[in-house]
Amino acid sequence: MGTTPQASQRMTPEQRRVAGATMIGTTVEWYDYFIYANAAALVLAPLFFSRLEGTVASIVSFATVGISFLFRPFGAVVMGRIGDRYGRRVVLIITLILMGVGTTLIGVLPTYATIGVWAPILLVFLRVVQGFSAGGEWGGAALMAVEHAPAESRGKFGAFPQLGVPAGMLLAAGVTAIFAAALTDEQFLAWGWRVPFLLSFVLILIGHYIRTRVEESPVFHEMEATKQIETAPLATLFRDHRSKVVQATLIFMGNNAAGYMLTGGFILGYATSRLDLNAGTILNIITIGSVAWLISTWVSGVLSDRIGRRKMYIIGWVAMLAWLYPLFLLIDTGEMAMVAIALIVFGAVMGLSYGPLPALYAELFPARIRLSGSSISYALGAVLGGAFAPTIATALVGAFNTTIAVSTYLFLLVAVSLVATITLKDRTGTNLYLPDEELKPLKTDETPGPMYDP
């Protein structure tokens, strides 16, 4: 692990604006994404797939959650190219608008009973828009935060956009729980589920206002000043950095697959339909689990600055592997106290392998193809991991009638991520400004770049 210059730990006003903008904007983006997962678990099957029956309708409903993941790589390619050529900031604004429009339109979409087969077709189309947006948004937010950070605090700064994901989940679960508790089942099914989607319009205005008031990444400014803008980032990425893309993809796969048990609606759907537990109570527990996820995400990001990204990830994977079987065994008791323990600990474990991700990705790829590399690796990891994890988990429970099958499926994916992490060279503290193919550690007397302003 390279040494880093000693810079002030105090955040500048611009760094505070960037941290707030990346966190708040990402919170809004993922609120939109997660309320769909909650709706898939609770209402989409009877409203949009009423021609199907029982488990099949639930599987198809969860499949619409996964379909959007297939379009994340497309969003990553398009937005990665835009971000590497025209800047990180423009990506943040475009993706936020796309996600907000898609989510708001779902809130006014007629159901199957009203327009027939066009209802699920339009639903899937809008879900694709969400997936495209999510595929491009994360990389832009992550790099804006990390590239504004002092070298010794990249894990801390990179944790801010990561906090937006559990915060979005927290907000989505909380809003859904409020309406599920305040309304009768009939009212919630008739119109109550739409309100969380429509609230997105207000949130998107707030997020847009904040994101338009931050400065472009200093790394991108320096790339412009030294004429190092990459004209074909995707070709360069896959020609010269294929192994890094594979490593980065597999590292994210395990966390995303496990995380989508909570965020993708599987646990909510399983607890309410198979165990007949109260939806409002389960949503409240998921909300508390999201708080645990948020806290551990922050802690792991900060801790990775001290012990290194690789070591932090290995700790996170070992903890997750240890908890995957107890997780579902506790849920299967049907006792709310046991379910709460299961999900709170699970949320805390998820954050350990999530907080350091922006810093790890930023230090892995050279500046000129960094957004493309980060976004595509993140999107591909999501496809292999969480895309159809709720669908696969639902099918496994249906086929084997036990959640042990789900734990085993997740265990295998996380084990692959652990192996990929072990093969990774720790680049904590490397110079993000270098145009060279291989990033190098900073020397103790070296400043990160001409644009660096601690």
Short mmCIF file of C-alpha atoms in Angstrom, two decimals, residues 77-78 80-85 229-239 241 368-373 376:
data_model
loop_
_atom_site.label_atom_id
_atom_site.label_comp_id
_atom_site.label_asym_id
_atom_site.label_seq_id
_atom_site.Cartn_x
_atom_site.Cartn_y
_atom_site.Cartn_z
CA VAL A 77 -21.54 2.35 -21.62
CA VAL A 78 -23.45 5.45 -22.75
CA GLY A 80 -19.40 6.23 -19.14
CA ARG A 81 -18.52 7.59 -22.57
CA ILE A 82 -20.25 10.90 -21.80
CA GLY A 83 -18.56 11.15 -18.40
CA ASP A 84 -15.07 10.35 -19.70
CA ARG A 85 -15.42 12.82 -22.59
CA ILE A 229 -9.48 13.10 -22.85
CA GLU A 230 -10.08 9.59 -24.18
CA THR A 231 -12.06 9.58 -27.44
CA ALA A 232 -12.87 5.85 -27.32
CA PRO A 233 -12.92 4.88 -23.61
CA LEU A 234 -14.81 1.62 -24.11
CA ALA A 235 -12.37 0.26 -26.72
CA THR A 236 -9.40 1.23 -24.57
CA LEU A 237 -10.97 -0.30 -21.48
CA PHE A 238 -11.55 -3.72 -22.99
CA ARG A 239 -8.31 -3.73 -24.97
CA HIS A 241 -7.87 -3.46 -18.87
CA ARG A 368 -9.10 8.70 -18.86
CA ILE A 369 -11.28 5.55 -18.78
CA ARG A 370 -12.15 5.61 -15.07
CA LEU A 371 -15.86 6.38 -15.37
CA SER A 372 -16.36 3.79 -18.11
CA GLY A 373 -14.41 1.17 -16.16
CA ILE A 376 -19.40 -1.00 -16.52
#
